[in-house]
Coordinates of N, CA and C in Angstrom, one line a residue:
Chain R
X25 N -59.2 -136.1 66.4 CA -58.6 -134.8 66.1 C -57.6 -134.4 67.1
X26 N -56.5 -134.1 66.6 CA -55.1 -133.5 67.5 C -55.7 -132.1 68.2
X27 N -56.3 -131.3 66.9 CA -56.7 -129.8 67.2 C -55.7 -129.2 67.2
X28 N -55.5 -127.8 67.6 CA -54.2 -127.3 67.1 C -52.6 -128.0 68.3
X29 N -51.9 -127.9 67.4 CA -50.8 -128.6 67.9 C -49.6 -127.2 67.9
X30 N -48.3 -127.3 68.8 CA -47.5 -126.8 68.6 C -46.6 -127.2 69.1
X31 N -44.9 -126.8 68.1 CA -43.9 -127.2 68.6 C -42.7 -126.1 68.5
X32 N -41.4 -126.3 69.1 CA -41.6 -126.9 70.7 C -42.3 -126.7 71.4
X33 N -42.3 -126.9 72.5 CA -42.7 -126.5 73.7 C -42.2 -125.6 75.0
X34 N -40.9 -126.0 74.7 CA -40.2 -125.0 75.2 C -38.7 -124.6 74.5
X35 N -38.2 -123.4 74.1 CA -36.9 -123.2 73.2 C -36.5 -121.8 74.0
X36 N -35.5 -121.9 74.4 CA -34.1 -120.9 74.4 C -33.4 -120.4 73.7
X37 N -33.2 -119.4 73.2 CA -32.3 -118.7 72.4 C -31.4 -117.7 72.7
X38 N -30.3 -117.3 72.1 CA -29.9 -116.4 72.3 C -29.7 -114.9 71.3
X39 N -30.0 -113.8 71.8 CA -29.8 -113.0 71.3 C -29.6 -112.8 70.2
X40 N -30.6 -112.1 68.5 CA -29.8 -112.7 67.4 C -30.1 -113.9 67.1
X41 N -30.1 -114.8 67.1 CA -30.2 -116.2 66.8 C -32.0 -116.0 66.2
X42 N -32.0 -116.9 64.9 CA -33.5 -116.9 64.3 C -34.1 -117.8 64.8
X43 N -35.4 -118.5 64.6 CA -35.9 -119.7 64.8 C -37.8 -119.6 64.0
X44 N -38.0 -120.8 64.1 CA -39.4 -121.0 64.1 C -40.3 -121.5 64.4
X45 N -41.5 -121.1 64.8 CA -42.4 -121.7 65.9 C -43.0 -122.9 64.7
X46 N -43.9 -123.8 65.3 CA -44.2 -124.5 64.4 C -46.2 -124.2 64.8
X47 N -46.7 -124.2 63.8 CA -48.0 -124.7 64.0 C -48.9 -125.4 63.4
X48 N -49.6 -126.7 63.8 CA -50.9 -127.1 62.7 C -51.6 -127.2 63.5
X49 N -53.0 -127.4 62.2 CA -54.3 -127.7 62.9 C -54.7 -129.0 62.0
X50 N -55.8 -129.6 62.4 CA -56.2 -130.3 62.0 C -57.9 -130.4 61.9
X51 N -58.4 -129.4 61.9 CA -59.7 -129.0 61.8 C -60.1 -128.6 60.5
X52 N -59.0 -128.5 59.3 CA -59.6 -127.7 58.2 C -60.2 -126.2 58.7
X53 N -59.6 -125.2 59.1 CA -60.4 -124.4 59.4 C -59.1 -123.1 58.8
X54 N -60.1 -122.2 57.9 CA -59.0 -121.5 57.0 C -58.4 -120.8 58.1
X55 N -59.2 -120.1 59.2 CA -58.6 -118.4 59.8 C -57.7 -119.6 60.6
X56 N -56.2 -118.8 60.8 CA -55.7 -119.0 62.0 C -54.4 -117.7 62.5
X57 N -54.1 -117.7 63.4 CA -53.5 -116.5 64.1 C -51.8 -117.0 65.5
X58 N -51.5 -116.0 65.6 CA -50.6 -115.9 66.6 C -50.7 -114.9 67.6
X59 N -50.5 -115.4 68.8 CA -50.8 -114.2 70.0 C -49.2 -115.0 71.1
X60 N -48.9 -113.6 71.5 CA -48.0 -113.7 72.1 C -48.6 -113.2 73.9
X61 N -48.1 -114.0 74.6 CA -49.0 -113.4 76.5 C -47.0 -113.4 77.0
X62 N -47.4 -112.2 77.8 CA -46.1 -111.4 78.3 C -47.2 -112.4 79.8
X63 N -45.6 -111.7 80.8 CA -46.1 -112.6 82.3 C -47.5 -111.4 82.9
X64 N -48.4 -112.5 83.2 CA -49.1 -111.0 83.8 C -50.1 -110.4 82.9
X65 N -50.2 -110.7 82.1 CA -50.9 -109.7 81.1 C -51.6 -110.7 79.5
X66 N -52.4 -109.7 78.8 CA -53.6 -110.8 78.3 C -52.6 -111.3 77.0
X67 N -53.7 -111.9 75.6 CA -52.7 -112.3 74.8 C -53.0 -111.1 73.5
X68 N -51.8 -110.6 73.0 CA -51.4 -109.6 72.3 C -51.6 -110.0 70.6
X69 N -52.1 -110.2 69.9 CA -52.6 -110.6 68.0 C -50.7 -110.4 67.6
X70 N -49.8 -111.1 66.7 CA -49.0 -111.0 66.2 C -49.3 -110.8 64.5
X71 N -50.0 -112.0 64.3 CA -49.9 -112.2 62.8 C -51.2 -113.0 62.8
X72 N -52.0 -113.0 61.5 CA -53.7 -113.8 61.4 C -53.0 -113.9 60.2
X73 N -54.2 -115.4 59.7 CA -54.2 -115.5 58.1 C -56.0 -116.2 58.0
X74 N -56.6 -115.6 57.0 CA -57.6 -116.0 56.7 C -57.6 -117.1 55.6
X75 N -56.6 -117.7 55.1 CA -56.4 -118.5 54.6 C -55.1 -118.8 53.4
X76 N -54.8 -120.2 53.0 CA -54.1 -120.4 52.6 C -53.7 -119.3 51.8
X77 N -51.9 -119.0 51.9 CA -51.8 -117.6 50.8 C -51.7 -116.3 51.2
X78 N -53.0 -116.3 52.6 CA -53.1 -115.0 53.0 C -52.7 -115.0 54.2
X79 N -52.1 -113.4 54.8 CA -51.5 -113.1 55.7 C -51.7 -111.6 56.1
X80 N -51.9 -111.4 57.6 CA -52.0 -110.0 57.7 C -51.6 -109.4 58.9
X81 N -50.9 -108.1 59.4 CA -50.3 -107.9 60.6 C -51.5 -108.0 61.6
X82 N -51.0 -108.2 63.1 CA -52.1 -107.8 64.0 C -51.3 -106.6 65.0
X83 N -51.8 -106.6 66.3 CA -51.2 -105.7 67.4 C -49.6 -105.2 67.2
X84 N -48.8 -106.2 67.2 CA -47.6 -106.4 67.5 C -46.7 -107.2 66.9
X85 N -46.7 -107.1 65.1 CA -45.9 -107.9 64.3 C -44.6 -107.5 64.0
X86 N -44.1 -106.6 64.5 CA -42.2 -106.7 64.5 C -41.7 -107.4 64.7
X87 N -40.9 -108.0 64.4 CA -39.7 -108.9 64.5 C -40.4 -110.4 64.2
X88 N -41.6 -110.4 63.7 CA -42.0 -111.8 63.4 C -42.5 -112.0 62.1
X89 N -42.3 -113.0 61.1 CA -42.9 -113.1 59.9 C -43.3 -114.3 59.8
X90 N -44.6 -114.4 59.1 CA -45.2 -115.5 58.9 C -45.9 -115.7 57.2
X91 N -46.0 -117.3 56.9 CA -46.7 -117.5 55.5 C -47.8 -118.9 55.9
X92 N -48.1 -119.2 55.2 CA -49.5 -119.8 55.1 C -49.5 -120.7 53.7
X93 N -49.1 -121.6 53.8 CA -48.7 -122.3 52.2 C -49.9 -123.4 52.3
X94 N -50.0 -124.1 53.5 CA -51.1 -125.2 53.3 C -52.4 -124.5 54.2
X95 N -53.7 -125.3 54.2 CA -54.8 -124.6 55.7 C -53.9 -125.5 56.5
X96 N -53.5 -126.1 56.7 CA -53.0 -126.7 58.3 C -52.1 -126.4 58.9
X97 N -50.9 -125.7 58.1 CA -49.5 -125.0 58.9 C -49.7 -123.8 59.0
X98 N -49.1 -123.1 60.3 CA -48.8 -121.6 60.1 C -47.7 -121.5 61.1
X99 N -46.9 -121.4 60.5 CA -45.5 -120.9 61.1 C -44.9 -119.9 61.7
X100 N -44.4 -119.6 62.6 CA -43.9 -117.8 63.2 C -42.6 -118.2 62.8
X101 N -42.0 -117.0 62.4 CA -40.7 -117.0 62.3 C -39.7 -115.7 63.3
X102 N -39.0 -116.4 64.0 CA -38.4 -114.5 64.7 C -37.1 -114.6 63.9
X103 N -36.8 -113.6 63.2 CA -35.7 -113.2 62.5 C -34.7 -112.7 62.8
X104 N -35.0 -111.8 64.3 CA -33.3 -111.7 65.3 C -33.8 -111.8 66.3
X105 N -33.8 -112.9 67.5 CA -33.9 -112.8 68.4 C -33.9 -111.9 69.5
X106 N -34.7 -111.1 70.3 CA -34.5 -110.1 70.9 C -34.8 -110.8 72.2
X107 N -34.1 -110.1 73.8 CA -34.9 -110.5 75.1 C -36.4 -110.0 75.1
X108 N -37.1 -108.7 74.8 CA -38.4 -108.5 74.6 C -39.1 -109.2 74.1
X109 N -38.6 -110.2 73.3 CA -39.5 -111.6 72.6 C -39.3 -112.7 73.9
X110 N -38.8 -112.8 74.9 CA -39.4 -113.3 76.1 C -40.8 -113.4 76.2
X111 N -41.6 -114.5 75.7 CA -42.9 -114.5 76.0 C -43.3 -116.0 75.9
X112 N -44.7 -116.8 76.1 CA -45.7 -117.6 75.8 C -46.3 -117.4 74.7
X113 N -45.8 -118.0 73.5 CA -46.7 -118.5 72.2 C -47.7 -118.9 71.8
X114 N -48.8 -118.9 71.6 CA -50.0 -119.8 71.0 C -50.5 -119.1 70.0
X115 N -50.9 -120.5 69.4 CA -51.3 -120.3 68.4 C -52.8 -120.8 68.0
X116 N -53.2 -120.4 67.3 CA -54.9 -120.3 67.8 C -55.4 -120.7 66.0
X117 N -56.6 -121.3 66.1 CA -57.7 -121.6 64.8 C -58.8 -121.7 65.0
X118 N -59.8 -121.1 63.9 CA -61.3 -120.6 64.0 C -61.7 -120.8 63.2
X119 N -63.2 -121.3 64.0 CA -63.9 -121.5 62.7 C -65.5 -120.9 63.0
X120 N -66.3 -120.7 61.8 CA -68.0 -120.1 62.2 C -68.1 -121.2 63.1
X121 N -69.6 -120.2 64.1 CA -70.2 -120.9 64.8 C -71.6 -120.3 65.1
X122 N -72.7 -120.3 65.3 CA -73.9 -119.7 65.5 C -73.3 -118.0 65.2
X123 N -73.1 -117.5 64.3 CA -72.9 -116.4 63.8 C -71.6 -115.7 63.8
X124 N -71.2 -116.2 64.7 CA -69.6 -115.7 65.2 C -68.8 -116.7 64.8
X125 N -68.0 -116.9 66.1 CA -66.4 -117.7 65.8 C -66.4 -118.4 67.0
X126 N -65.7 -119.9 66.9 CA -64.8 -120.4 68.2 C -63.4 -120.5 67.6
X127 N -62.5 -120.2 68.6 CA -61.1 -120.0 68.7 C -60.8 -121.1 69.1
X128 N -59.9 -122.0 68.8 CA -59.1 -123.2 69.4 C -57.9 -122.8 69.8
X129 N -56.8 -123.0 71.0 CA -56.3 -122.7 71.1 C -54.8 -123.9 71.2
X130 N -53.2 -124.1 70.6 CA -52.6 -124.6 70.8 C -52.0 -124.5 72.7
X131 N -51.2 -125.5 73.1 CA -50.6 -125.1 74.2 C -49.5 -124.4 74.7
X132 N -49.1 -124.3 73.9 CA -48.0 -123.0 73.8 C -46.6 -123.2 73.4
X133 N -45.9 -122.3 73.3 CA -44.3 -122.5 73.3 C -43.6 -121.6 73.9
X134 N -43.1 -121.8 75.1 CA -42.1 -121.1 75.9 C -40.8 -120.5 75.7
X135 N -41.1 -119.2 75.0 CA -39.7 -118.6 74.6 C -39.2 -118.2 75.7
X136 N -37.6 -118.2 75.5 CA -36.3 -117.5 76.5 C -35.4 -117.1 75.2
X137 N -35.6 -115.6 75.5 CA -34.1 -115.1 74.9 C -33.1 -114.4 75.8
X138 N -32.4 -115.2 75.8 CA -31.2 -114.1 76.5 C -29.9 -113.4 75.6
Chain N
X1 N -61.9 -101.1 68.0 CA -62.2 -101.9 69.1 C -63.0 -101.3 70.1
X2 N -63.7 -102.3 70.9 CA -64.3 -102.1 72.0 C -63.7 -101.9 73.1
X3 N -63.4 -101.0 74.1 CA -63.1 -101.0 75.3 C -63.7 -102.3 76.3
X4 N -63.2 -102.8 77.5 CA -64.0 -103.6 78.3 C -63.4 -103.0 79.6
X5 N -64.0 -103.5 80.9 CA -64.1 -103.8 82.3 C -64.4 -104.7 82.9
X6 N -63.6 -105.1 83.4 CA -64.1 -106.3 84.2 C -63.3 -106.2 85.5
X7 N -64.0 -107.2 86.7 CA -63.0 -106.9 87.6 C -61.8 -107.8 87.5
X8 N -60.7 -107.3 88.6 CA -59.4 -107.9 88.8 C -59.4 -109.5 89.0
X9 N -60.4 -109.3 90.1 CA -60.4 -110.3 90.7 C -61.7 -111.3 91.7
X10 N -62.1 -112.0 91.2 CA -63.4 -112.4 92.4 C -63.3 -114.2 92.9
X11 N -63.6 -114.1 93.8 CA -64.0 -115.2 94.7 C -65.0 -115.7 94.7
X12 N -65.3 -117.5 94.3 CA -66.3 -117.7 94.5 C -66.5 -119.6 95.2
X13 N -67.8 -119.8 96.0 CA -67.8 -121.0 96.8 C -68.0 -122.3 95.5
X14 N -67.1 -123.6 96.2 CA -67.8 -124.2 95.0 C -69.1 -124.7 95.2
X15 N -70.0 -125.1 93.9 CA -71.1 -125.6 94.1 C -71.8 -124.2 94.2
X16 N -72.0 -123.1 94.2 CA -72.2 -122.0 94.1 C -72.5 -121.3 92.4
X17 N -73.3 -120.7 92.1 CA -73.2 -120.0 90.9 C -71.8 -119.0 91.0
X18 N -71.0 -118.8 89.9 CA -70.4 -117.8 89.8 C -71.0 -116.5 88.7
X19 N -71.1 -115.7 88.9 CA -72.0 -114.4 88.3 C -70.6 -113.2 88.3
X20 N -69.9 -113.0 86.9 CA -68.9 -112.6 86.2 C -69.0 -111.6 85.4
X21 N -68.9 -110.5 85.7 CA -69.9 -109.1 85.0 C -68.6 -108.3 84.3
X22 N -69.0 -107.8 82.7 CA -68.2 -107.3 81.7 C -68.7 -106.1 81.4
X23 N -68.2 -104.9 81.0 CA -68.7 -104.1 80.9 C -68.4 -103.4 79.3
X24 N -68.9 -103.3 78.5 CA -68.5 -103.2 77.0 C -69.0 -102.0 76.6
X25 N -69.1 -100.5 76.8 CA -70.5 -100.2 76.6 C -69.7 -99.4 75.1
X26 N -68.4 -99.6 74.7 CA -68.5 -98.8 73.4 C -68.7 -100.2 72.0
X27 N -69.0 -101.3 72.6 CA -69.4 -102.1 71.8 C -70.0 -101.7 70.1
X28 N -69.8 -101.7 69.0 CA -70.8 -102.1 68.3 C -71.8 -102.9 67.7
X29 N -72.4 -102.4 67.0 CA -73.8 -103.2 66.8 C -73.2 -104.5 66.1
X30 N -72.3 -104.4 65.6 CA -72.2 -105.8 64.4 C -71.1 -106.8 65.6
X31 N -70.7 -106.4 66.4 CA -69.7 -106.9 67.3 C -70.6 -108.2 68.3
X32 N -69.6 -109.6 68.7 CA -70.2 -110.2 69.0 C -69.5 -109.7 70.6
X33 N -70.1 -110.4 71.5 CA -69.6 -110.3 72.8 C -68.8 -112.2 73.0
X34 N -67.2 -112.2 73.1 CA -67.4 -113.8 73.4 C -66.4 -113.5 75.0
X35 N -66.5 -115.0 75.4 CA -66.2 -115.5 76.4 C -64.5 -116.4 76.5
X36 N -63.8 -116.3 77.1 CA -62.9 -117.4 77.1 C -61.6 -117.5 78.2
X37 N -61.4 -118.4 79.0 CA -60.8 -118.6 80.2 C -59.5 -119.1 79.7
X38 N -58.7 -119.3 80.5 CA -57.6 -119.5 80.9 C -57.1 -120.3 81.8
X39 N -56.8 -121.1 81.8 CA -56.9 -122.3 83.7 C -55.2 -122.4 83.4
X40 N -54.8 -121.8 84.7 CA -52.9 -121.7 84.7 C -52.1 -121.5 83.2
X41 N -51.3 -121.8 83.0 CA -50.7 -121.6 82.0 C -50.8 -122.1 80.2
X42 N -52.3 -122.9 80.3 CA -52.3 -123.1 78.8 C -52.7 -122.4 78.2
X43 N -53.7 -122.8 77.0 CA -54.0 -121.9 76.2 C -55.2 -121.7 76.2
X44 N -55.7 -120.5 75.9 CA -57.6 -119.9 76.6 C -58.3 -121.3 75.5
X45 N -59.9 -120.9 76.3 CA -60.5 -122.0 75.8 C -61.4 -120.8 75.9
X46 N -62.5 -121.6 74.3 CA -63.5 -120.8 74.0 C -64.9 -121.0 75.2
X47 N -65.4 -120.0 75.9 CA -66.6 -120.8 76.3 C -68.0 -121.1 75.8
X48 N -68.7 -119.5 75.3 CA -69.3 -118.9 75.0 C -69.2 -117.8 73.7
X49 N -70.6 -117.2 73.6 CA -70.2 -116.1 72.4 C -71.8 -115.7 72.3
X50 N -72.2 -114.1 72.0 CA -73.8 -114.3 71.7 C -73.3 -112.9 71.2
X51 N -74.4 -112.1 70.5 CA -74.5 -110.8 69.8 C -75.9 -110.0 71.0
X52 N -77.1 -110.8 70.9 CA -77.9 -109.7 72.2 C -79.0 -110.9 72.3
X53 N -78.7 -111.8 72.1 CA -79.6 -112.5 73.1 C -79.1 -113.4 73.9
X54 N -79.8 -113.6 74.7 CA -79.2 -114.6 75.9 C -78.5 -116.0 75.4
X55 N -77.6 -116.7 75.5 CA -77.0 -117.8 75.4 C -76.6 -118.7 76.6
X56 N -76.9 -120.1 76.5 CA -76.5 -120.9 77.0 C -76.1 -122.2 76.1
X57 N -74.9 -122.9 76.9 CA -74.3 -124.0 76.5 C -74.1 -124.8 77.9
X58 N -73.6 -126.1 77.6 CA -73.0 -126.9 78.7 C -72.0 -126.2 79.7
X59 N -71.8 -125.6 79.3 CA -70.1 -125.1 80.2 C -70.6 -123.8 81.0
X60 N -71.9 -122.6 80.5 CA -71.9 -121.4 80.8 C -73.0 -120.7 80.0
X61 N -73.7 -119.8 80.8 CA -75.0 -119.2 80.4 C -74.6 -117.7 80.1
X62 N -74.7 -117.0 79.1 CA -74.5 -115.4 78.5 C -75.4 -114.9 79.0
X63 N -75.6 -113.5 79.5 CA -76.7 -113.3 79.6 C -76.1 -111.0 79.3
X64 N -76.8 -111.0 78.0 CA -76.2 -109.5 77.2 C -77.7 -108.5 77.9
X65 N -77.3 -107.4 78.0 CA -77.9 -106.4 78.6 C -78.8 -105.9 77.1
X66 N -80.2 -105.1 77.4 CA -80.8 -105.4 75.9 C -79.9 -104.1 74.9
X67 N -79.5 -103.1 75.9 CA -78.7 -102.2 75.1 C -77.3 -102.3 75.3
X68 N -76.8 -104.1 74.9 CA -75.8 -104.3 74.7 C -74.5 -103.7 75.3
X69 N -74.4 -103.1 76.2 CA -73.1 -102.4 76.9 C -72.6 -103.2 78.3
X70 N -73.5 -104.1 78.3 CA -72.9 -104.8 79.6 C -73.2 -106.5 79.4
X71 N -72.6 -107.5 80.0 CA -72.4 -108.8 79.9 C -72.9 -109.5 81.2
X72 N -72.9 -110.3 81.1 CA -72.7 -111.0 82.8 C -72.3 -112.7 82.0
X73 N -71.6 -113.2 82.4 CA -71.4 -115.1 82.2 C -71.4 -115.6 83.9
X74 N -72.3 -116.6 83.5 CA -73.1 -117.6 84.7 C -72.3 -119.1 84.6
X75 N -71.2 -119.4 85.5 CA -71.1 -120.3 85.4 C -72.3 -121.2 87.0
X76 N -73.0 -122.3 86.4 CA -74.1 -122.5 87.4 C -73.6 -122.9 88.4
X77 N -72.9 -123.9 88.3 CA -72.2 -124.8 89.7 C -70.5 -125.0 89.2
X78 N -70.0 -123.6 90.4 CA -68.7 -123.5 89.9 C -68.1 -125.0 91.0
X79 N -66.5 -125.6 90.1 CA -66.2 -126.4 91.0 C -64.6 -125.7 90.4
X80 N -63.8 -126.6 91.3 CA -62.8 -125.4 91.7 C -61.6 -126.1 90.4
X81 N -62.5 -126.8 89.4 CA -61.7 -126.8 87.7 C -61.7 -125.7 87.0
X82 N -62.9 -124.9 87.8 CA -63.4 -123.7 87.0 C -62.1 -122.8 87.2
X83 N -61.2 -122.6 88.5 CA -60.4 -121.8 88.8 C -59.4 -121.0 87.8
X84 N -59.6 -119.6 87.2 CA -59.3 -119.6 85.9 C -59.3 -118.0 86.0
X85 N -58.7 -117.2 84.8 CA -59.2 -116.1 83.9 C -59.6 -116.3 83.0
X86 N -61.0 -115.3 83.3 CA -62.0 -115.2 82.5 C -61.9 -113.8 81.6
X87 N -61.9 -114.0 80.0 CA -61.6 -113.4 79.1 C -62.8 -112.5 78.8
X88 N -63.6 -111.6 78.7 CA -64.6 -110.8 78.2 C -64.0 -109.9 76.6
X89 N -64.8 -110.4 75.7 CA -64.0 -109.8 74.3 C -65.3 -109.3 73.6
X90 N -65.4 -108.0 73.5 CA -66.3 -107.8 72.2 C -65.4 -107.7 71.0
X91 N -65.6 -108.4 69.9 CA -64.8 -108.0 69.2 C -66.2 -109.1 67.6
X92 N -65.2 -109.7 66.2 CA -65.7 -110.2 65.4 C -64.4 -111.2 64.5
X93 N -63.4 -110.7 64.0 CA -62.7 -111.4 62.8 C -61.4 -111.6 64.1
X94 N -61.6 -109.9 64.9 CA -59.8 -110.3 65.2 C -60.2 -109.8 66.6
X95 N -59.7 -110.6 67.5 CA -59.8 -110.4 69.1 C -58.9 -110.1 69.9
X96 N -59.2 -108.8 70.8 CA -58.2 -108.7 71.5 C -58.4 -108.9 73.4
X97 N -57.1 -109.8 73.5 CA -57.9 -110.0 75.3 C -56.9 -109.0 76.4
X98 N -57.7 -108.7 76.7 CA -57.1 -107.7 77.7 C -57.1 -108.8 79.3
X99 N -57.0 -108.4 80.3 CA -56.3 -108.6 81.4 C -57.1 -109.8 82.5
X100 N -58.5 -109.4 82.0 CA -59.7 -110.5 82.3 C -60.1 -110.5 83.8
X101 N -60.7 -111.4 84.5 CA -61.1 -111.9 85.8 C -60.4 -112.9 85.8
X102 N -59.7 -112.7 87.1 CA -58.9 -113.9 88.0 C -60.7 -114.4 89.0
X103 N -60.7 -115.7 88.6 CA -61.5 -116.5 89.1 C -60.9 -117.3 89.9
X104 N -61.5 -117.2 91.6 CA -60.8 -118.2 92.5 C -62.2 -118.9 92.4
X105 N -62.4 -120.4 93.0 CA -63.1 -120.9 93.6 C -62.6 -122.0 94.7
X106 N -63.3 -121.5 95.6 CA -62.9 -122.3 96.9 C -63.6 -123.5 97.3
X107 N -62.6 -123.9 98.3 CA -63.7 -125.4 98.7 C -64.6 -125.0 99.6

């Protein structure tokens, strides 16, 4: 198992400029999510999907849109690049576990917008 | 959501238990308490997770207060891989991590 994967790993943008995060899993596991970590500080919920189809805001979903076509991809999209989207991406997948959840977590993707 | 507490920051010897104390007390009842660190810049890793009884796994022992408002995670014999933030989350579908325990351990 890969487990969650993401790409890139690191991207630059400028201002304005769109782009898209990439994410899979390979666990078969319907829930998966987006959390963005500012320097310093914990990780913030963007966008969850409980499964194929479905999609729902979390903390801080401005400027990002997301869909869910297969269980293994979930994509972030930023739509106008802003400097405040300066952050660490990960992207994360869950599944039951003794009553609750484990969270898997990808390694991240290093945004720069200037 | 649940509010939490935890400290900034703690030091611990390796080879030493580390004893990591969370404080949750607007928890609710259906809410689990989980666990999950951070080691430099990747991405958190699950440790733990229990609702009110004590838990243990390979990695780390839970140990929940019986009126649920407070936590403690036992790592038994920290070694200095452990060196990390530690995430304290009550939560259930959608989690939120706030600022956690900077975990040193020393030689």
């Amino acid at each position: 198992n890969a487990g969650v994967t993401q790409t890139p790993k690191f991207q630059v943008l400028k201002t304005g400029q769109s782009m898209t995060l990439q994410c899979a899993q390979d666990m078969n596991h319907e829930y998966m999510s987006w959390y963005r970590q500012d320097p310093g500080m914990g990780l913030r919920l963007i966008h969850y999907s409980v499964g194929a189809g479905i999609t729902d805001q979390g903390e801080v979903p401005n400027g990002y849109n997301v869909s869910r076509s297969t269980t293994e991809d979930f994509p972030l999209r930023l739509l106008s690049a802003a400097p405040s989207q300066t952050s660490v991406y990960f992207c994360a997948s869950k599944t039951k576990a003794g009553g609750g959840y484990e969270q898997y977590f990808g390694p991240g993707t290093r945004l720069t917008v200037t | 959501d649940a509010k939490t507490t935890q400290p900034t920051s703690m030091d611990c010897a390796e080879g030493r238990a580390a004893n990591l104390p969370c404080n949750h007390s607007t928890i609710s009842g259906n809410e689990y308490v989980y666990w999950y660190r951070q080691i430099h810049s990747q991405g958190p890793q699950y440790i733990i997770h229990g609702l009110k009884n004590n838990e243990t796994n390979e990695m780390a022992s839970l140990i929940i207060t019986e009126d649920r408002k407070s936590s403690t995670l036992i790592l038994p014999h920290a070694t200095l891989r452990d060196t990390a933030v530690y995430y304290c989350i009550p939560g259930d579908y959608k989690l939120s991590f706030g600022a956690g325990t900077t975990v040193t351990v020393r030689a």
